[in-house]
Amino acid sequence: MSSEYYPSFSLEGKADHSGRMSQQGQGYQFNIDQVFIASGQNQVSTWAAQYESWPLVRELDPLEFGVHRAPINQGNAVPPYVTRDVDSEVKIKLQQVCKSGGLVLLIGDSTAGKTRIVYETLQEIAPTKRLFRPFDKSDLRASIVTIISNRKESLVWLDDLEQYLGPTGLTSPLVAYLKRAGVAIAATIRGEQYQRFIQLAPDHVHDNLEQRSDFQRILDLGQSAIVRRRWSEAELQRAAKSKDVRVIEAVQHSELFGIAEYLAAGPRLLDEWSVAWGAEMNPRGASLIATAVDFARAGISAPIPRALLVELHELYLEEAGGALLRPEGLEQAFSWATRRRSGVASPLIPQNNGQSYRAFDYLVDARMRNDQEKPIPELLWTRAIGLAETNNGLIGVASAARRHELINVEKMSWERLSQSGDPLGAMRLGTLHENLGEHDLAFKWYEKAVELGNPDGFTRIGLIHEGQHDSSIAENFYRKAAEAGNAHGMNHLALLLRKQGDIDQSERWYRMAVEAKRGEKSPLDVSMNLASLLAETNRLEEAESIYRKAVDSGEDEALNGLGYLLERSGRRSEALDLWRQAVDKGVANAAANLALDAEERNKLREAREWWQKAIELGSESAVLRLAINLDKSGGSRRKEAKKFFDEAINLEVDGSAYSYAVFYSRQGLYEDAVTWARKSVELREEKSQGLLASILDKIPGSEDEAALWWRQVAEGGDTESQVRLGELLAEANEFEEAVRWLTPAAEGGDVIAACTLGWVYSCLRDRPKAEANYRAAADAGHAHAACNHGSLLMAFGETEAALERFREAYFSGHAHVSEDIEKIYRSTGRGREAAEWLRRSKTGLPNPKGKNIKKGKNKRRKRR
């Protein structure tokens, strides 16, 4: 200190903990602004003394900051952050200390997420501050000068605060001094360490401030926030929306463990378990863990009795090497396997005062994720079934057996459940046999389920029969289920009646199903089916009301149905908006409807993008639709189309064999087309027989087989097949048989059938019937019928009437009749008209009045 009044001087000294400077008596008065006190043995670490070497907060990787590593996913060891309830509190407190100095301490269990909260908060509020994280106490003490000199631009980070506490490290006077100096400190401490320090204070701490522990004084000087190990319901809901599979998996185990705890402790415990199998390590303990893990893999969710672990762990120990590993004793093994590592996590978690145990869930998940998952010993499956019977766990064992493809174990589990009187066991056995194609056994178990009180067994039997195209038998079983009050049966009965055209009865059962499901969240979506029926029968107001109620209640599929209804009502822009909203919520059919809309506007590229989106959202039928789209695009797209047709075939998408046959037929590859058309017939796909007939029609030498298929389809009432069969029979001079097939079609207004029938009757020399059919077809604009009628009239010498028909044929598109007209005029001495038609025969057709057959544009039905 120096001035013109006071001489300068310096003070030096050594102290282990603190120093004091004071003046007694008379002399110069002096004030101390800053005093730096350190041990005489101080050795400043090079990097700590260099402020410029401290990293900026924004430059830090979470792992560098101290965040625990999670299991690697797509190259990332740290999952996306999930907002915690305490975040806003921590943010406010850290903002305060970053501005004016002080300490913020986060208290919580190990792996509760304390470090991650601080990291994410600092990234937001102080990305440009330099972070100092001392290595130990001496590092902290040695860097005080540098910290204070750069207090505005830096922040001290003390993860696991207990490491820095003590006379040679952080003390309450030092915290107070740093706070006054404006230094910001962020710190964490584990709950158990916090409790240990708190308990050092005497019981009467509030009565005598002098006896408070130094740690208590530090707490009083700073601000604290509690981070809970178990996440709140709001936090779990946010975590459940994460796109990271690790976080989703952790949520599934949140009943016992915190999300951060599960993600952080899991990899460490897995590594420790993996190492423990070594000689003279903890192979017996590792075997106990493996036994508990395999019970969980076998579907047992209840704790495993100690006796079972002791009995079965020898199987795993022997497989690993047995006595050669020099395994530890049983009590030592249990002690090692149950020792708490972080939070409440340990490889084996004791239950019921140590009478039973369960494996840490992460170890189970890790074993199940392994592509080369080891099989579970047969003896353990037997014990698992026995344990499940006493713990209501047979469903879990059966489901696990299915995953391991152990049908006998699955059957045994469901049979035991059924024997206990639970109809679910019988239902699941029915489904198992149905999937194996063993329908008689499936019927047996579905009927057993009905006996045990579940009438849905009738519905399942009905579905099998409907799949076999036995509609009348299916209806009978649906009706039994419906009359027993089963909403599933009511729904399928209504669907079947709707297909059969019985709209009134269909609506009745839909309404009864809706009533039966009132108050339930039904996956059948019966109300949607009712709304669809109402929309089809033009009761749009009620249909719209049902859809809107469903939308308001959060039913995303209702957005799609409402869009379909609005599109039918001419409100296309509203429909498109609703479909886009539905796509954003993951509704695949909405993407399909947007694709169909684009195709109707001939926007094939846009349609492809929507089909791709539908596929992403899980629609298998969209795979086939995309293949068809690519096929229509032609050229190089056909190679890509083939890939999607193959995928649709592998997925067994309805109609894929039919469409594949069309794909090959369009390219003239008729042998391949016939192969897939036959497959389509075998699968009973709609219109498959007609397709096979039409392809065979194009292959020389296959006319007879084509006729057989045309006949089969025609007998089913298909007009197009009846017409084609009539044509083939006429060509074969089987006129009477041809009349039989052509007449119903002609009477129904089919102009091709009428024209062909006119020709057949002319061959049969039945002029009245021939003329009647020609006239009907010609008057409907069929050029060939007009031409044929003209020839018939000429044969009977009715020249003027013939000329009128020929002129109609010409203007309808038959250019060749101009020559016939010219000859008629010339032969009758009408030279001027003959010259005119000679000219026309050379110049071609004028703009035709119309087309031979007027076809309406068929809109594809939207996916509701």
JSON list of N, CA, C and O in Angstrom, two decimals, residues 464-493:
[
{"chain": "A", "resi": 464, "resn": "ILE", "atom": "N", "xyz": [-62.64, -67.71, -38.67]},
{"chain": "A", "resi": 464, "resn": "ILE", "atom": "CA", "xyz": [-61.98, -68.78, -39.44]},
{"chain": "A", "resi": 464, "resn": "ILE", "atom": "C", "xyz": [-62.85, -69.19, -40.61]},
{"chain": "A", "resi": 464, "resn": "ILE", "atom": "O", "xyz": [-62.39, -69.32, -41.75]},
{"chain": "A", "resi": 465, "resn": "HIS", "atom": "N", "xyz": [-64.14, -69.39, -40.37]},
{"chain": "A", "resi": 465, "resn": "HIS", "atom": "CA", "xyz": [-65.04, -69.81, -41.45]},
{"chain": "A", "resi": 465, "resn": "HIS", "atom": "C", "xyz": [-65.17, -68.73, -42.51]},
{"chain": "A", "resi": 465, "resn": "HIS", "atom": "O", "xyz": [-65.22, -69.03, -43.71]},
{"chain": "A", "resi": 466, "resn": "GLU", "atom": "N", "xyz": [-65.22, -67.48, -42.09]},
{"chain": "A", "resi": 466, "resn": "GLU", "atom": "CA", "xyz": [-65.31, -66.40, -43.09]},
{"chain": "A", "resi": 466, "resn": "GLU", "atom": "C", "xyz": [-64.04, -66.36, -43.93]},
{"chain": "A", "resi": 466, "resn": "GLU", "atom": "O", "xyz": [-64.10, -66.12, -45.14]},
{"chain": "A", "resi": 467, "resn": "GLY", "atom": "N", "xyz": [-62.90, -66.61, -43.30]},
{"chain": "A", "resi": 467, "resn": "GLY", "atom": "CA", "xyz": [-61.65, -66.66, -44.06]},
{"chain": "A", "resi": 467, "resn": "GLY", "atom": "C", "xyz": [-61.63, -67.79, -45.07]},
{"chain": "A", "resi": 467, "resn": "GLY", "atom": "O", "xyz": [-60.90, -67.73, -46.07]},
{"chain": "A", "resi": 468, "resn": "GLN", "atom": "N", "xyz": [-62.42, -68.83, -44.80]},
{"chain": "A", "resi": 468, "resn": "GLN", "atom": "CA", "xyz": [-62.54, -69.95, -45.73]},
{"chain": "A", "resi": 468, "resn": "GLN", "atom": "C", "xyz": [-63.72, -69.75, -46.69]},
{"chain": "A", "resi": 468, "resn": "GLN", "atom": "O", "xyz": [-64.08, -70.67, -47.40]},
{"chain": "A", "resi": 469, "resn": "HIS", "atom": "N", "xyz": [-64.27, -68.55, -46.70]},
{"chain": "A", "resi": 469, "resn": "HIS", "atom": "CA", "xyz": [-65.39, -68.17, -47.57]},
{"chain": "A", "resi": 469, "resn": "HIS", "atom": "C", "xyz": [-66.66, -68.96, -47.27]},
{"chain": "A", "resi": 469, "resn": "HIS", "atom": "O", "xyz": [-67.50, -69.16, -48.14]},
{"chain": "A", "resi": 470, "resn": "ASP", "atom": "N", "xyz": [-66.79, -69.41, -46.00]},
{"chain": "A", "resi": 470, "resn": "ASP", "atom": "CA", "xyz": [-68.03, -70.07, -45.56]},
{"chain": "A", "resi": 470, "resn": "ASP", "atom": "C", "xyz": [-68.88, -69.04, -44.82]},
{"chain": "A", "resi": 470, "resn": "ASP", "atom": "O", "xyz": [-68.99, -69.07, -43.58]},
{"chain": "A", "resi": 471, "resn": "SER", "atom": "N", "xyz": [-69.46, -68.12, -45.58]},
{"chain": "A", "resi": 471, "resn": "SER", "atom": "CA", "xyz": [-70.13, -66.97, -44.97]},
{"chain": "A", "resi": 471, "resn": "SER", "atom": "C", "xyz": [-71.34, -67.37, -44.12]},
{"chain": "A", "resi": 471, "resn": "SER", "atom": "O", "xyz": [-71.60, -66.79, -43.07]},
{"chain": "A", "resi": 472, "resn": "SER", "atom": "N", "xyz": [-72.09, -68.37, -44.56]},
{"chain": "A", "resi": 472, "resn": "SER", "atom": "CA", "xyz": [-73.30, -68.74, -43.83]},
{"chain": "A", "resi": 472, "resn": "SER", "atom": "C", "xyz": [-72.95, -69.33, -42.47]},
{"chain": "A", "resi": 472, "resn": "SER", "atom": "O", "xyz": [-73.59, -69.03, -41.46]},
{"chain": "A", "resi": 473, "resn": "ILE", "atom": "N", "xyz": [-71.88, -70.18, -42.43]},
{"chain": "A", "resi": 473, "resn": "ILE", "atom": "CA", "xyz": [-71.46, -70.75, -41.15]},
{"chain": "A", "resi": 473, "resn": "ILE", "atom": "C", "xyz": [-70.89, -69.65, -40.25]},
{"chain": "A", "resi": 473, "resn": "ILE", "atom": "O", "xyz": [-71.15, -69.60, -39.05]},
{"chain": "A", "resi": 474, "resn": "ALA", "atom": "N", "xyz": [-70.09, -68.74, -40.88]},
{"chain": "A", "resi": 474, "resn": "ALA", "atom": "CA", "xyz": [-69.52, -67.63, -40.12]},
{"chain": "A", "resi": 474, "resn": "ALA", "atom": "C", "xyz": [-70.62, -66.79, -39.49]},
{"chain": "A", "resi": 474, "resn": "ALA", "atom": "O", "xyz": [-70.55, -66.42, -38.30]},
{"chain": "A", "resi": 475, "resn": "GLU", "atom": "N", "xyz": [-71.67, -66.52, -40.26]},
{"chain": "A", "resi": 475, "resn": "GLU", "atom": "CA", "xyz": [-72.78, -65.70, -39.74]},
{"chain": "A", "resi": 475, "resn": "GLU", "atom": "C", "xyz": [-73.42, -66.37, -38.54]},
{"chain": "A", "resi": 475, "resn": "GLU", "atom": "O", "xyz": [-73.78, -65.71, -37.56]},
{"chain": "A", "resi": 476, "resn": "ASN", "atom": "N", "xyz": [-73.55, -67.68, -38.60]},
{"chain": "A", "resi": 476, "resn": "ASN", "atom": "CA", "xyz": [-74.17, -68.42, -37.50]},
{"chain": "A", "resi": 476, "resn": "ASN", "atom": "C", "xyz": [-73.38, -68.24, -36.20]},
{"chain": "A", "resi": 476, "resn": "ASN", "atom": "O", "xyz": [-73.96, -67.98, -35.14]},
{"chain": "A", "resi": 477, "resn": "PHE", "atom": "N", "xyz": [-72.05, -68.33, -36.28]},
{"chain": "A", "resi": 477, "resn": "PHE", "atom": "CA", "xyz": [-71.23, -68.19, -35.07]},
{"chain": "A", "resi": 477, "resn": "PHE", "atom": "C", "xyz": [-71.16, -66.74, -34.61]},
{"chain": "A", "resi": 477, "resn": "PHE", "atom": "O", "xyz": [-71.17, -66.47, -33.40]},
{"chain": "A", "resi": 478, "resn": "TYR", "atom": "N", "xyz": [-71.10, -65.80, -35.56]},
{"chain": "A", "resi": 478, "resn": "TYR", "atom": "CA", "xyz": [-71.14, -64.39, -35.16]},
{"chain": "A", "resi": 478, "resn": "TYR", "atom": "C", "xyz": [-72.43, -64.10, -34.40]},
{"chain": "A", "resi": 478, "resn": "TYR", "atom": "O", "xyz": [-72.44, -63.39, -33.39]},
{"chain": "A", "resi": 479, "resn": "ARG", "atom": "N", "xyz": [-73.53, -64.68, -34.89]},
{"chain": "A", "resi": 479, "resn": "ARG", "atom": "CA", "xyz": [-74.82, -64.43, -34.26]},
{"chain": "A", "resi": 479, "resn": "ARG", "atom": "C", "xyz": [-74.85, -65.01, -32.85]},
{"chain": "A", "resi": 479, "resn": "ARG", "atom": "O", "xyz": [-75.40, -64.40, -31.91]},
{"chain": "A", "resi": 480, "resn": "LYS", "atom": "N", "xyz": [-74.26, -66.19, -32.65]},
{"chain": "A", "resi": 480, "resn": "LYS", "atom": "CA", "xyz": [-74.19, -66.78, -31.31]},
{"chain": "A", "resi": 480, "resn": "LYS", "atom": "C", "xyz": [-73.43, -65.86, -30.36]},
{"chain": "A", "resi": 480, "resn": "LYS", "atom": "O", "xyz": [-73.85, -65.64, -29.21]},
{"chain": "A", "resi": 481, "resn": "ALA", "atom": "N", "xyz": [-72.28, -65.35, -30.85]},
{"chain": "A", "resi": 481, "resn": "ALA", "atom": "CA", "xyz": [-71.49, -64.45, -30.01]},
{"chain": "A", "resi": 481, "resn": "ALA", "atom": "C", "xyz": [-72.25, -63.17, -29.72]},
{"chain": "A", "resi": 481, "resn": "ALA", "atom": "O", "xyz": [-72.27, -62.69, -28.57]},
{"chain": "A", "resi": 482, "resn": "ALA", "atom": "N", "xyz": [-72.89, -62.62, -30.73]},
{"chain": "A", "resi": 482, "resn": "ALA", "atom": "CA", "xyz": [-73.61, -61.36, -30.57]},
{"chain": "A", "resi": 482, "resn": "ALA", "atom": "C", "xyz": [-74.78, -61.53, -29.59]},
{"chain": "A", "resi": 482, "resn": "ALA", "atom": "O", "xyz": [-75.00, -60.68, -28.72]},
{"chain": "A", "resi": 483, "resn": "GLU", "atom": "N", "xyz": [-75.50, -62.60, -29.73]},
{"chain": "A", "resi": 483, "resn": "GLU", "atom": "CA", "xyz": [-76.66, -62.83, -28.85]},
{"chain": "A", "resi": 483, "resn": "GLU", "atom": "C", "xyz": [-76.23, -63.09, -27.41]},
{"chain": "A", "resi": 483, "resn": "GLU", "atom": "O", "xyz": [-77.02, -62.93, -26.48]},
{"chain": "A", "resi": 484, "resn": "ALA", "atom": "N", "xyz": [-74.95, -63.48, -27.23]},
{"chain": "A", "resi": 484, "resn": "ALA", "atom": "CA", "xyz": [-74.41, -63.66, -25.88]},
{"chain": "A", "resi": 484, "resn": "ALA", "atom": "C", "xyz": [-73.85, -62.36, -25.32]},
{"chain": "A", "resi": 484, "resn": "ALA", "atom": "O", "xyz": [-73.27, -62.35, -24.23]},
{"chain": "A", "resi": 485, "resn": "GLY", "atom": "N", "xyz": [-74.01, -61.26, -26.08]},
{"chain": "A", "resi": 485, "resn": "GLY", "atom": "CA", "xyz": [-73.57, -59.95, -25.60]},
{"chain": "A", "resi": 485, "resn": "GLY", "atom": "C", "xyz": [-72.15, -59.58, -25.96]},
{"chain": "A", "resi": 485, "resn": "GLY", "atom": "O", "xyz": [-71.62, -58.59, -25.45]},
{"chain": "A", "resi": 486, "resn": "ASN", "atom": "N", "xyz": [-71.52, -60.34, -26.85]},
{"chain": "A", "resi": 486, "resn": "ASN", "atom": "CA", "xyz": [-70.13, -60.07, -27.23]},
{"chain": "A", "resi": 486, "resn": "ASN", "atom": "C", "xyz": [-70.07, -59.00, -28.32]},
{"chain": "A", "resi": 486, "resn": "ASN", "atom": "O", "xyz": [-70.55, -59.20, -29.43]},
{"chain": "A", "resi": 487, "resn": "ALA", "atom": "N", "xyz": [-69.48, -57.85, -27.98]},
{"chain": "A", "resi": 487, "resn": "ALA", "atom": "CA", "xyz": [-69.43, -56.72, -28.92]},
{"chain": "A", "resi": 487, "resn": "ALA", "atom": "C", "xyz": [-68.59, -57.05, -30.15]},
{"chain": "A", "resi": 487, "resn": "ALA", "atom": "O", "xyz": [-68.89, -56.57, -31.25]},
{"chain": "A", "resi": 488, "resn": "HIS", "atom": "N", "xyz": [-67.56, -57.86, -29.98]},
{"chain": "A", "resi": 488, "resn": "HIS", "atom": "CA", "xyz": [-66.72, -58.27, -31.11]},
{"chain": "A", "resi": 488, "resn": "HIS", "atom": "C", "xyz": [-67.56, -59.05, -32.12]},
{"chain": "A", "resi": 488, "resn": "HIS", "atom": "O", "xyz": [-67.49, -58.83, -33.34]},
{"chain": "A", "resi": 489, "resn": "GLY", "atom": "N", "xyz": [-68.38, -59.96, -31.61]},
{"chain": "A", "resi": 489, "resn": "GLY", "atom": "CA", "xyz": [-69.26, -60.73, -32.48]},
{"chain": "A", "resi": 489, "resn": "GLY", "atom": "C", "xyz": [-70.30, -59.85, -33.16]},
{"chain": "A", "resi": 489, "resn": "GLY", "atom": "O", "xyz": [-70.60, -60.01, -34.34]},
{"chain": "A", "resi": 490, "resn": "MET", "atom": "N", "xyz": [-70.85, -58.88, -32.41]},
{"chain": "A", "resi": 490, "resn": "MET", "atom": "CA", "xyz": [-71.82, -57.95, -33.00]},
{"chain": "A", "resi": 490, "resn": "MET", "atom": "C", "xyz": [-71.18, -57.18, -34.15]},
{"chain": "A", "resi": 490, "resn": "MET", "atom": "O", "xyz": [-71.80, -57.00, -35.21]},
{"chain": "A", "resi": 491, "resn": "ASN", "atom": "N", "xyz": [-69.97, -56.73, -33.94]},
{"chain": "A", "resi": 491, "resn": "ASN", "atom": "CA", "xyz": [-69.28, -55.94, -34.96]},
{"chain": "A", "resi": 491, "resn": "ASN", "atom": "C", "xyz": [-69.08, -56.75, -36.23]},
{"chain": "A", "resi": 491, "resn": "ASN", "atom": "O", "xyz": [-69.35, -56.28, -37.34]},
{"chain": "A", "resi": 492, "resn": "HIS", "atom": "N", "xyz": [-68.61, -58.01, -36.08]},
{"chain": "A", "resi": 492, "resn": "HIS", "atom": "CA", "xyz": [-68.35, -58.82, -37.28]},
{"chain": "A", "resi": 492, "resn": "HIS", "atom": "C", "xyz": [-69.64, -59.29, -37.93]},
{"chain": "A", "resi": 492, "resn": "HIS", "atom": "O", "xyz": [-69.68, -59.45, -39.16]},
{"chain": "A", "resi": 493, "resn": "LEU", "atom": "N", "xyz": [-70.66, -59.49, -37.15]},
{"chain": "A", "resi": 493, "resn": "LEU", "atom": "CA", "xyz": [-71.95, -59.82, -37.75]},
{"chain": "A", "resi": 493, "resn": "LEU", "atom": "C", "xyz": [-72.44, -58.64, -38.58]},
{"chain": "A", "resi": 493, "resn": "LEU", "atom": "O", "xyz": [-72.93, -58.81, -39.71]}
]
